Amino acid sequence: MKKVITYGTFDLFHEGHRRLLERAKALGDYLIVGVTTEQYDIQRGKMNVVDSLMRRIDNVRSCGYADEIIVEDHESQKIGDVQKFNIDIFVVGSDWRGTFDYLNEYCEVVYLERTKDISSTELRIERNRSIRLGIVGSGRIAERTMAEVKFVSGISVTSVFNPRLSSAEAFANRFELAKAFDQYEAFLDDIDGVYIASPHETHYEYARQALLAGKHVLCEKPMVLRENEARELYEMAQQTGLVLMEAIKTAYAPSFLNLLAIAKSGRIGKIYDVEATFTKLIPSDPAAREYLPFVGGSFTELASYNLLPILKLLGTKYSDLRFDSFKDNNGVDIYTKAYFRFEDAIATVKTGIGVKSEGQLLVSGTKGYIQVKSPWWLTKTFEVCYENLDNNESFSAPFPGYGIRFELADFVRNINEPARRNYKLTAEESITMAKVMEQFLQNRIGES
Ligand code: CTP
């Protein structure tokens, strides 16, 4: 029996895919088709795949040529598959000519002429007009967003808003944006969505007005500092069919998603403890955003990251929450430790802008633990460790640039595919983060 194998994403299944599979099958008796995972596609730069893995597999299956479908998760898998399945012929479209010649050592490699004038990329472009994004604020995060947005197709930054027109104009000039605004309503007029990257306390009003104007919202963390504000915004988004996402970049990064999958798979047993630390020394300056009375401080500035693995792994229903802080003369916390109690687990958050510590994430379970070393929030590599050190495993995935491209890609996907929205950070988790921030601020006011 002659066995043939081919691989692809098979997004928005089209005639080119069908014809390739038809010809691949005709080359032998048994056809195996490898369909790429979402994570693998992201890793190799395909950020905007529309169909889920399940749907892409279903489409390959229903075209009727595949005798077996497997999942492709990494580049080096091909050699192993060819050997494991005793493959005689490896087939791929002519756009890949030369790339897979290295497999000639193991089987015959055939490049089939690609069907002209059709591709998933073109179909995605036809389906989706590019989203016009307006940036609120023109500081450091706005700058980073400009650097990252070029890596995501289907979206471009068209304008910037800053209540200080001169700042907006300087930003627009620097990044060659068509428009700069100091009037929010006018700014909202000819965009499809906003990226809110202004100081914390302004987020709520900017997000609310954008949603009222029918615009999608991607909002920097902490999105808001009160539970009822978060709830209201998510309800508005739900009712109007708009996308609202809190921009915590780690939540969308491949390696962190991998970590969650491994932690939840039971590999380290039942999870009893999550400890997450983020400290960043910022010189004390009453004029600096991080030292503003009421909204400044280490917890509001940094805890969103630390809350992420806790809520993801232990859920949003904590039974007790306590804080210990050291404050400066203005009552702003320079170091905070938050202790969570869940029904059968505990968690700790440590944040510091005036105290330095190891910025690690540690997830402890009955069979082992997962450790991500500093800076854990830019998760690239993590270790799964066991009683027997010989069994320890290390996992990694890229975290390119500032990592903002992943949340932007999800934002685009969620806007373009309303029926298949997938929130890697859920409304409930984001609302719980606001609730924790509110509890923290109330506690701080109560103490001072
Ligand atoms: N293919 C083909 N003819 C086309 C499009 C794709 O023969 N018009 C082949 C590819 O060469 C590959 C397989 O179909 O062997 C799966 O390709 P995939 O990357 O999923 O399809 P594309 O349409 O090329 O996707 P994209 O535009 O996202 O790169």
Short mmCIF file of C-alpha atoms and ligand atoms in Angstrom, two decimals:
data_model
loop_
_atom_site.label_atom_id
_atom_site.label_comp_id
_atom_site.label_asym_id
_atom_site.label_seq_id
_atom_site.Cartn_x
_atom_site.Cartn_y
_atom_site.Cartn_z
CA MET A 1 0.00 0.00 0.00
CA LYS A 2 1.40 3.41 -1.02
CA LYS A 3 1.06 5.98 1.76
CA VAL A 4 0.95 9.71 1.07
CA ILE A 5 1.12 12.57 3.57
CA THR A 6 0.48 16.30 3.26
CA TYR A 7 0.17 19.21 5.66
CA GLY A 8 -1.55 22.57 5.75
CA THR A 9 -3.65 25.06 7.66
CA PHE A 10 -6.70 24.60 5.40
CA ASP A 11 -8.28 27.80 6.65
CA LEU A 12 -11.53 28.87 4.92
CA PHE A 13 -11.38 25.61 2.92
CA HIS A 14 -11.29 26.43 -0.79
CA GLU A 15 -10.98 24.87 -4.25
CA GLY A 16 -7.17 25.06 -4.13
CA HIS A 17 -7.17 22.87 -1.02
CA ARG A 18 -9.67 20.42 -2.53
CA ARG A 19 -7.66 20.03 -5.72
CA LEU A 20 -4.43 19.53 -3.82
CA LEU A 21 -5.94 16.77 -1.68
CA GLU A 22 -7.56 15.14 -4.72
CA ARG A 23 -4.21 14.93 -6.52
CA ALA A 24 -2.34 13.89 -3.37
CA LYS A 25 -4.75 11.00 -2.84
CA ALA A 26 -4.39 9.94 -6.50
CA LEU A 27 -0.63 9.50 -5.97
CA GLY A 28 -1.17 6.57 -3.60
CA ASP A 29 -3.66 4.38 -1.75
CA TYR A 30 -3.82 5.99 1.66
CA LEU A 31 -3.73 9.75 2.38
CA ILE A 32 -2.81 11.26 5.74
CA VAL A 33 -3.47 14.99 6.17
CA GLY A 34 -1.78 17.00 8.92
CA VAL A 35 -3.72 20.06 10.03
CA THR A 36 -1.83 22.78 11.93
CA THR A 37 -2.70 23.83 15.48
CA GLU A 38 -3.51 27.45 16.21
CA GLN A 39 -0.40 27.77 18.34
CA TYR A 40 1.87 26.44 15.58
CA ASP A 41 0.35 28.87 13.08
CA ILE A 42 0.90 31.80 15.43
CA GLN A 43 4.46 30.66 15.98
CA ARG A 44 5.19 30.66 12.24
CA GLY A 45 3.61 34.08 11.80
CA LYS A 46 0.09 33.16 10.61
CA MET A 47 -1.74 35.35 13.08
CA ASN A 48 -5.19 35.67 11.55
CA VAL A 49 -6.39 32.17 10.84
CA VAL A 50 -10.18 32.35 10.94
CA ASP A 51 -11.39 28.77 11.38
CA SER A 52 -10.80 26.83 14.58
CA LEU A 53 -8.72 23.66 14.44
CA MET A 54 -11.91 21.57 14.78
CA ARG A 55 -13.59 23.31 11.90
CA ARG A 56 -10.51 23.00 9.67
CA ILE A 57 -10.31 19.27 10.47
CA ASP A 58 -14.03 18.88 9.72
CA ASN A 59 -13.59 20.60 6.37
CA VAL A 60 -10.67 18.38 5.39
CA ARG A 61 -12.65 15.32 6.47
CA SER A 62 -15.79 16.24 4.58
CA CYS A 63 -13.98 16.76 1.28
CA GLY A 64 -13.58 12.97 1.38
CA TYR A 65 -9.96 12.41 0.23
CA ALA A 66 -8.26 12.00 3.62
CA ASP A 67 -8.06 8.47 5.06
CA GLU A 68 -6.57 9.80 8.27
CA ILE A 69 -6.21 13.27 9.78
CA ILE A 70 -3.50 14.20 12.26
CA VAL A 71 -2.59 17.43 13.99
CA GLU A 72 0.66 19.26 13.22
CA ASP A 73 2.07 21.15 16.16
CA HIS A 74 5.69 21.92 15.26
CA GLU A 75 7.99 22.02 12.25
CA SER A 76 10.25 19.11 13.21
CA GLN A 77 7.25 16.81 13.46
CA LYS A 78 7.33 15.98 9.75
CA ILE A 79 10.37 13.69 9.83
CA GLY A 80 8.92 11.78 12.78
CA ASP A 81 5.54 11.38 11.06
CA VAL A 82 7.09 10.16 7.81
CA GLN A 83 8.95 7.45 9.76
CA LYS A 84 6.11 6.60 12.14
CA PHE A 85 3.48 6.21 9.43
CA ASN A 86 5.82 4.56 6.90
CA ILE A 87 5.17 7.25 4.34
CA ASP A 88 6.14 6.76 0.69
CA ILE A 89 5.33 10.22 -0.67
CA PHE A 90 5.31 13.65 0.96
CA VAL A 91 3.16 16.10 -0.99
CA VAL A 92 2.82 19.87 -0.77
CA GLY A 93 1.89 22.76 -3.09
CA SER A 94 4.43 24.34 -5.40
CA ASP A 95 4.56 27.50 -3.25
CA TRP A 96 6.77 25.43 -0.97
CA ARG A 97 9.14 24.19 -3.72
CA GLY A 98 12.53 23.36 -2.24
CA THR A 99 11.53 23.84 1.40
CA PHE A 100 10.96 20.17 2.14
CA ASP A 101 13.75 18.64 0.04
CA TYR A 102 15.35 17.51 3.30
CA LEU A 103 12.64 14.85 3.54
CA ASN A 104 14.01 13.17 0.37
CA GLU A 105 16.21 11.17 2.69
CA TYR A 106 13.11 9.45 4.11
CA CYS A 107 10.55 9.40 1.27
CA GLU A 108 9.73 10.83 -2.14
CA VAL A 109 8.91 14.57 -2.05
CA VAL A 110 6.39 15.86 -4.60
CA TYR A 111 5.52 19.52 -5.14
CA LEU A 112 2.12 19.81 -6.87
CA GLU A 113 1.29 22.84 -8.99
CA ARG A 114 -0.69 25.28 -6.86
CA THR A 115 -4.17 26.23 -8.05
CA LYS A 116 -4.04 29.72 -9.48
CA ASP A 117 -5.82 32.76 -8.10
CA ILE A 118 -7.07 31.44 -4.80
CA SER A 119 -5.63 31.35 -1.28
CA SER A 120 -6.86 31.58 2.30
CA THR A 121 -5.00 34.87 2.63
CA GLU A 122 -6.95 36.40 -0.26
CA LEU A 123 -10.22 35.05 1.11
CA ARG A 124 -9.44 36.56 4.51
CA ILE A 125 -8.71 39.94 2.91
CA GLU A 126 -11.94 39.81 0.89
CA ARG A 127 -13.95 38.94 3.98
CA ASN A 128 -12.48 41.59 6.16
CA ARG A 129 -12.01 45.19 5.40
CA SER A 130 -9.04 46.41 7.39
CA ILE A 131 -10.06 47.62 10.85
CA ARG A 132 -9.30 51.27 11.50
CA LEU A 133 -7.88 51.58 14.99
CA GLY A 134 -7.62 54.80 16.95
CA ILE A 135 -5.17 55.05 19.84
CA VAL A 136 -6.17 56.87 23.00
CA GLY A 137 -3.06 58.28 24.63
CA SER A 138 0.35 58.79 23.11
CA GLY A 139 2.73 57.46 25.73
CA ARG A 140 4.94 54.40 26.01
CA ILE A 141 2.26 51.77 25.41
CA ALA A 142 0.90 53.65 22.42
CA GLU A 143 4.43 53.67 20.97
CA ARG A 144 4.77 49.95 21.53
CA THR A 145 1.41 49.33 19.91
CA MET A 146 2.61 51.15 16.79
CA ALA A 147 5.63 48.86 16.65
CA GLU A 148 3.48 45.72 17.01
CA VAL A 149 0.47 46.51 14.85
CA LYS A 150 2.48 46.04 11.67
CA PHE A 151 2.76 42.34 12.40
CA VAL A 152 -1.01 41.86 12.39
CA SER A 153 -2.89 41.88 9.13
CA GLY A 154 -6.40 43.28 8.88
CA ILE A 155 -5.83 46.25 11.19
CA SER A 156 -4.07 49.59 10.94
CA VAL A 157 -3.77 52.60 13.21
CA THR A 158 -5.37 55.58 11.53
CA SER A 159 -5.56 58.22 14.27
CA VAL A 160 -4.55 59.22 17.78
CA PHE A 161 -6.34 61.08 20.55
CA ASN A 162 -4.79 63.06 23.38
CA PRO A 163 -6.54 65.88 25.27
CA ARG A 164 -3.29 67.78 24.67
CA LEU A 165 -3.41 68.39 20.92
CA SER A 166 0.32 69.08 20.67
CA SER A 167 1.09 65.58 22.07
CA ALA A 168 -1.39 63.95 19.69
CA GLU A 169 0.09 65.84 16.75
CA ALA A 170 3.66 64.98 17.67
CA PHE A 171 2.69 61.29 17.87
CA ALA A 172 0.80 61.43 14.55
CA ASN A 173 3.79 63.05 12.85
CA ARG A 174 6.21 60.58 14.27
CA PHE A 175 4.21 57.54 13.16
CA GLU A 176 2.78 59.10 9.98
CA LEU A 177 -0.85 58.85 11.09
CA ALA A 178 -3.44 60.69 9.05
CA LYS A 179 -5.16 62.37 11.98
CA ALA A 180 -4.60 63.70 15.52
CA PHE A 181 -7.49 64.69 17.77
CA ASP A 182 -8.09 66.44 21.08
CA GLN A 183 -11.89 66.05 20.80
CA TYR A 184 -12.94 62.52 21.71
CA GLU A 185 -16.26 62.47 19.83
CA ALA A 186 -14.69 63.64 16.61
CA PHE A 187 -11.91 61.10 17.05
CA LEU A 188 -14.46 58.28 17.40
CA ASP A 189 -16.21 59.28 14.19
CA ASP A 190 -14.16 57.55 11.54
CA ILE A 191 -12.60 54.57 13.30
CA ASP A 192 -13.85 51.02 14.00
CA GLY A 193 -12.14 50.43 17.31
CA VAL A 194 -10.03 52.06 20.01
CA TYR A 195 -6.95 50.97 21.90
CA ILE A 196 -7.14 52.78 25.21
CA ALA A 197 -3.63 53.39 26.48
CA SER A 198 -4.24 56.40 28.72
CA PRO A 199 -3.84 56.65 32.54
CA HIS A 200 -5.91 54.08 34.56
CA GLU A 201 -8.51 56.46 35.93
CA THR A 202 -9.53 57.66 32.44
CA HIS A 203 -10.19 54.17 31.00
CA TYR A 204 -13.80 53.82 32.13
CA GLU A 205 -15.08 57.00 30.53
CA TYR A 206 -13.16 56.51 27.29
CA ALA A 207 -14.33 52.91 27.00
CA ARG A 208 -17.94 53.79 27.81
CA GLN A 209 -18.09 56.56 25.24
CA ALA A 210 -16.47 54.38 22.60
CA LEU A 211 -18.99 51.58 23.20
CA LEU A 212 -21.86 54.08 23.10
CA ALA A 213 -20.55 55.25 19.74
CA GLY A 214 -20.54 51.65 18.47
CA LYS A 215 -16.76 51.14 18.53
CA HIS A 216 -14.87 48.02 19.60
CA VAL A 217 -12.60 48.49 22.60
CA LEU A 218 -9.22 47.08 23.55
CA CYS A 219 -8.33 48.62 26.90
CA GLU A 220 -5.03 48.62 28.78
CA LYS A 221 -4.91 47.05 32.20
CA PRO A 222 -6.24 47.64 34.76
CA MET A 223 -9.30 48.25 32.59
CA VAL A 224 -11.18 49.82 35.48
CA LEU A 225 -10.78 49.98 39.23
CA ARG A 226 -14.38 49.21 40.25
CA GLU A 227 -16.38 46.04 39.79
CA ASN A 228 -19.65 47.75 38.80
CA GLU A 229 -17.87 49.78 36.13
CA ALA A 230 -16.40 46.63 34.61
CA ARG A 231 -19.78 44.89 34.72
CA GLU A 232 -21.47 47.85 33.06
CA LEU A 233 -18.91 47.99 30.23
CA TYR A 234 -19.16 44.25 29.51
CA GLU A 235 -22.96 44.43 29.55
CA MET A 236 -22.86 47.31 27.09
CA ALA A 237 -20.53 45.35 24.81
CA GLN A 238 -22.71 42.26 25.07
CA GLN A 239 -25.89 44.16 24.24
CA THR A 240 -24.40 45.97 21.29
CA GLY A 241 -22.41 43.03 19.89
CA LEU A 242 -19.15 44.95 20.25
CA VAL A 243 -15.82 43.46 21.25
CA LEU A 244 -14.44 44.57 24.61
CA MET A 245 -11.10 43.14 25.68
CA GLU A 246 -8.73 43.93 28.53
CA ALA A 247 -5.22 44.18 27.16
CA ILE A 248 -3.12 41.97 29.41
CA LYS A 249 -0.63 40.78 26.85
CA THR A 250 0.40 37.65 28.74
CA ALA A 251 -3.16 36.29 28.48
CA TYR A 252 -2.80 36.00 24.71
CA ALA A 253 0.79 34.76 24.46
CA PRO A 254 1.40 31.22 23.12
CA SER A 255 3.74 30.05 25.86
CA PHE A 256 1.44 31.22 28.65
CA LEU A 257 -1.50 29.49 26.94
CA ASN A 258 0.63 26.37 26.81
CA LEU A 259 1.40 26.69 30.51
CA LEU A 260 -2.31 26.92 31.34
CA ALA A 261 -3.06 23.86 29.23
CA ILE A 262 -0.34 21.85 30.95
CA ALA A 263 -1.34 23.01 34.43
CA LYS A 264 -4.97 22.15 33.76
CA SER A 265 -4.13 18.79 32.19
CA GLY A 266 -3.32 17.32 35.59
CA ARG A 267 0.39 16.92 34.83
CA ILE A 268 1.33 18.48 38.19
CA GLY A 269 -1.68 16.96 39.95
CA LYS A 270 -4.18 19.02 41.82
CA ILE A 271 -3.13 22.66 42.13
CA TYR A 272 -2.98 23.97 45.69
CA ASP A 273 -1.00 27.17 45.36
CA VAL A 274 -0.27 29.89 42.80
CA GLU A 275 2.33 32.54 43.63
CA ALA A 276 2.96 35.39 41.21
CA THR A 277 5.37 38.28 41.65
CA PHE A 278 5.96 41.40 39.56
CA THR A 279 8.20 44.20 40.80
CA LYS A 280 9.56 47.13 38.85
CA LEU A 281 11.55 49.80 40.64
CA ILE A 282 10.23 53.25 39.76
CA PRO A 283 11.92 56.29 41.33
CA SER A 284 9.63 58.01 43.81
CA ASP A 285 8.13 61.10 42.17
CA PRO A 286 4.78 62.56 43.26
CA ALA A 287 4.15 63.75 39.68
CA ALA A 288 4.68 60.30 38.16
CA ARG A 289 1.61 58.25 37.16
CA GLU A 290 2.73 55.35 39.38
CA TYR A 291 2.87 57.60 42.49
CA LEU A 292 -0.43 59.44 42.09
CA PRO A 293 -2.45 59.42 45.31
CA PHE A 294 -5.53 57.10 45.21
CA VAL A 295 -4.92 55.36 41.87
CA GLY A 296 -1.13 55.03 41.87
CA GLY A 297 0.98 52.40 43.59
CA SER A 298 2.42 48.99 42.92
CA PHE A 299 -0.81 47.02 43.09
CA THR A 300 -2.88 48.99 40.58
CA GLU A 301 0.16 49.29 38.33
CA LEU A 302 1.29 45.68 38.27
CA ALA A 303 -1.17 43.26 39.89
CA SER A 304 -3.27 42.66 36.74
CA TYR A 305 -0.52 40.38 35.45
CA ASN A 306 -0.29 38.44 38.69
CA LEU A 307 -4.05 38.01 38.98
CA LEU A 308 -4.15 36.42 35.54
CA PRO A 309 -2.69 32.97 36.35
CA ILE A 310 -4.52 32.91 39.68
CA LEU A 311 -7.97 33.48 38.19
CA LYS A 312 -7.21 31.26 35.20
CA LEU A 313 -6.07 28.33 37.32
CA LEU A 314 -8.14 28.66 40.49
CA GLY A 315 -11.26 30.41 39.17
CA THR A 316 -12.91 33.69 40.13
CA LYS A 317 -14.66 32.54 43.32
CA TYR A 318 -12.22 33.28 46.10
CA SER A 319 -13.58 33.16 49.64
CA ASP A 320 -11.11 35.49 51.30
CA LEU A 321 -8.67 38.21 50.26
CA ARG A 322 -6.25 40.10 52.48
CA PHE A 323 -3.57 42.67 51.75
CA ASP A 324 -0.34 43.78 53.43
CA SER A 325 1.29 46.94 52.09
CA PHE A 326 4.13 49.30 52.77
CA LYS A 327 3.32 52.86 51.72
CA ASP A 328 5.09 56.11 50.99
CA ASN A 329 4.21 59.44 52.63
CA ASN A 330 1.28 59.99 50.24
CA GLY A 331 -0.29 56.65 51.15
CA VAL A 332 0.75 55.03 47.86
CA ASP A 333 1.83 51.39 48.23
CA ILE A 334 5.42 50.73 47.25
CA TYR A 335 5.11 47.02 48.05
CA THR A 336 2.02 44.86 48.47
CA LYS A 337 1.31 41.25 49.19
CA ALA A 338 -2.22 39.95 48.57
CA TYR A 339 -3.33 36.60 50.00
CA PHE A 340 -6.19 34.73 48.37
CA ARG A 341 -8.07 31.85 49.89
CA PHE A 342 -10.11 29.59 47.62
CA GLU A 343 -12.16 26.63 48.77
CA ASP A 344 -9.23 24.26 48.39
CA ALA A 345 -6.33 26.36 47.22
CA ILE A 346 -4.39 29.49 48.09
CA ALA A 347 -2.64 32.16 46.07
CA THR A 348 -0.31 35.09 46.62
CA VAL A 349 0.33 38.22 44.60
CA LYS A 350 3.43 40.32 45.24
CA THR A 351 3.88 43.71 43.59
CA GLY A 352 6.54 46.36 44.14
CA ILE A 353 7.55 49.71 42.72
CA GLY A 354 9.81 50.53 45.68
CA VAL A 355 10.88 46.98 46.63
CA LYS A 356 12.59 44.51 44.32
CA SER A 357 11.96 40.77 44.28
CA GLU A 358 12.29 37.77 41.93
CA GLY A 359 9.51 38.14 39.34
CA GLN A 360 8.55 34.52 39.11
CA LEU A 361 5.40 32.47 38.78
CA LEU A 362 5.14 29.27 40.78
CA VAL A 363 2.23 26.85 40.50
CA SER A 364 2.35 24.03 43.06
CA GLY A 365 0.45 20.78 42.73
CA THR A 366 0.30 17.34 44.29
CA LYS A 367 2.57 15.77 41.64
CA GLY A 368 4.92 18.64 40.85
CA TYR A 369 5.21 22.33 40.16
CA ILE A 370 5.49 24.75 37.25
CA GLN A 371 8.04 27.51 37.48
CA VAL A 372 8.45 30.50 35.21
CA LYS A 373 11.46 32.60 36.03
CA SER A 374 11.56 36.38 35.88
CA PRO A 375 10.14 38.05 33.85
CA TRP A 376 7.36 35.45 34.01
CA TRP A 377 4.78 37.82 32.38
CA LEU A 378 6.79 37.69 29.15
CA THR A 379 6.50 33.90 29.25
CA LYS A 380 8.91 32.28 26.83
CA THR A 381 10.09 29.22 28.69
CA PHE A 382 8.76 27.39 31.71
CA GLU A 383 9.73 24.29 33.60
CA VAL A 384 7.58 21.49 34.90
CA CYS A 385 9.39 20.00 37.87
CA TYR A 386 8.84 16.78 39.79
CA GLU A 387 10.13 15.04 42.92
CA ASN A 388 12.51 13.15 40.65
CA LEU A 389 14.55 15.87 38.94
CA ASP A 390 15.34 13.56 36.03
CA ASN A 391 11.73 13.84 34.92
CA ASN A 392 11.76 17.65 34.75
CA GLU A 393 10.56 19.12 31.46
CA SER A 394 11.08 22.47 29.81
CA PHE A 395 8.64 24.11 27.38
CA SER A 396 9.01 27.19 25.27
CA ALA A 397 7.34 29.30 22.60
CA PRO A 398 8.29 32.69 21.22
CA PHE A 399 7.30 35.99 22.79
CA PRO A 400 8.44 38.31 20.00
CA GLY A 401 8.83 42.07 20.36
CA TYR A 402 6.59 43.54 23.04
CA GLY A 403 4.09 40.68 22.71
CA ILE A 404 1.20 43.06 21.99
CA ARG A 405 0.67 41.50 18.53
CA PHE A 406 -1.10 38.49 20.04
CA GLU A 407 -3.84 40.51 21.73
CA LEU A 408 -4.19 42.65 18.58
CA ALA A 409 -4.60 39.50 16.47
CA ASP A 410 -7.30 38.23 18.84
CA PHE A 411 -9.02 41.61 18.75
CA VAL A 412 -9.12 41.46 14.94
CA ARG A 413 -10.38 37.87 14.94
CA ASN A 414 -13.11 38.60 17.45
CA ILE A 415 -14.29 41.65 15.50
CA ASN A 416 -14.32 39.81 12.18
CA GLU A 417 -15.89 36.58 13.39
CA PRO A 418 -18.75 37.48 15.74
CA ALA A 419 -20.15 33.96 15.65
CA ARG A 420 -16.88 32.46 16.81
CA ARG A 421 -15.64 34.89 19.40
CA ASN A 422 -13.12 33.43 21.77
CA TYR A 423 -12.04 35.50 24.74
CA LYS A 424 -8.75 34.26 26.16
CA LEU A 425 -9.41 36.57 29.11
CA THR A 426 -13.12 36.27 29.87
CA ALA A 427 -15.48 39.05 30.95
CA GLU A 428 -15.89 37.28 34.30
CA GLU A 429 -12.13 37.19 34.87
CA SER A 430 -11.73 40.82 33.88
CA ILE A 431 -14.63 41.88 36.14
CA THR A 432 -13.05 39.93 39.02
CA MET A 433 -9.79 41.80 38.45
CA ALA A 434 -11.68 45.09 38.80
CA LYS A 435 -13.29 43.76 41.98
CA VAL A 436 -9.87 42.89 43.44
CA MET A 437 -8.56 46.37 42.54
CA GLU A 438 -11.59 47.93 44.22
CA GLN A 439 -11.12 45.82 47.37
CA PHE A 440 -7.47 46.83 47.44
CA LEU A 441 -8.20 50.56 47.08
CA GLN A 442 -10.98 50.44 49.71
CA ASN A 443 -8.64 48.63 52.04
CA ARG A 444 -5.92 51.24 51.47
CA ILE A 445 -8.30 54.13 52.11
CA GLY A 446 -9.59 52.35 55.22
CA GLU A 447 -6.07 52.04 56.57
CA SER A 448 -4.86 55.59 55.97
N1 CTP B 1 -2.68 25.03 -1.99
C1 CTP B 1 -2.83 24.83 -3.37
N2 CTP B 1 -3.44 25.80 -4.13
C2 CTP B 1 -3.91 26.93 -3.56
C3 CTP B 1 -3.78 27.14 -2.17
C4 CTP B 1 -3.16 26.15 -1.40
O1 CTP B 1 -2.40 23.82 -3.91
N3 CTP B 1 -4.46 27.84 -4.33
C5 CTP B 1 -2.00 24.02 -1.18
C6 CTP B 1 -0.77 24.53 -0.46
O2 CTP B 1 0.36 24.59 -1.30
C7 CTP B 1 -0.62 23.48 0.64
C8 CTP B 1 -2.08 23.13 0.96
O3 CTP B 1 -2.86 23.58 -0.14
O4 CTP B 1 0.04 22.33 0.14
C9 CTP B 1 -2.57 23.76 2.24
O5 CTP B 1 -2.22 25.11 2.16
P1 CTP B 1 -2.63 26.31 3.12
O6 CTP B 1 -1.41 26.98 3.59
O7 CTP B 1 -3.62 25.86 4.10
O8 CTP B 1 -3.43 27.22 2.04
P2 CTP B 1 -3.26 28.68 1.52
O9 CTP B 1 -4.52 29.03 0.81
O10 CTP B 1 -1.97 28.83 0.76
O11 CTP B 1 -3.18 29.49 2.89
P3 CTP B 1 -2.52 30.91 3.23
O12 CTP B 1 -3.02 31.89 2.20
O13 CTP B 1 -3.01 31.19 4.63
O14 CTP B 1 -1.03 30.73 3.18
#
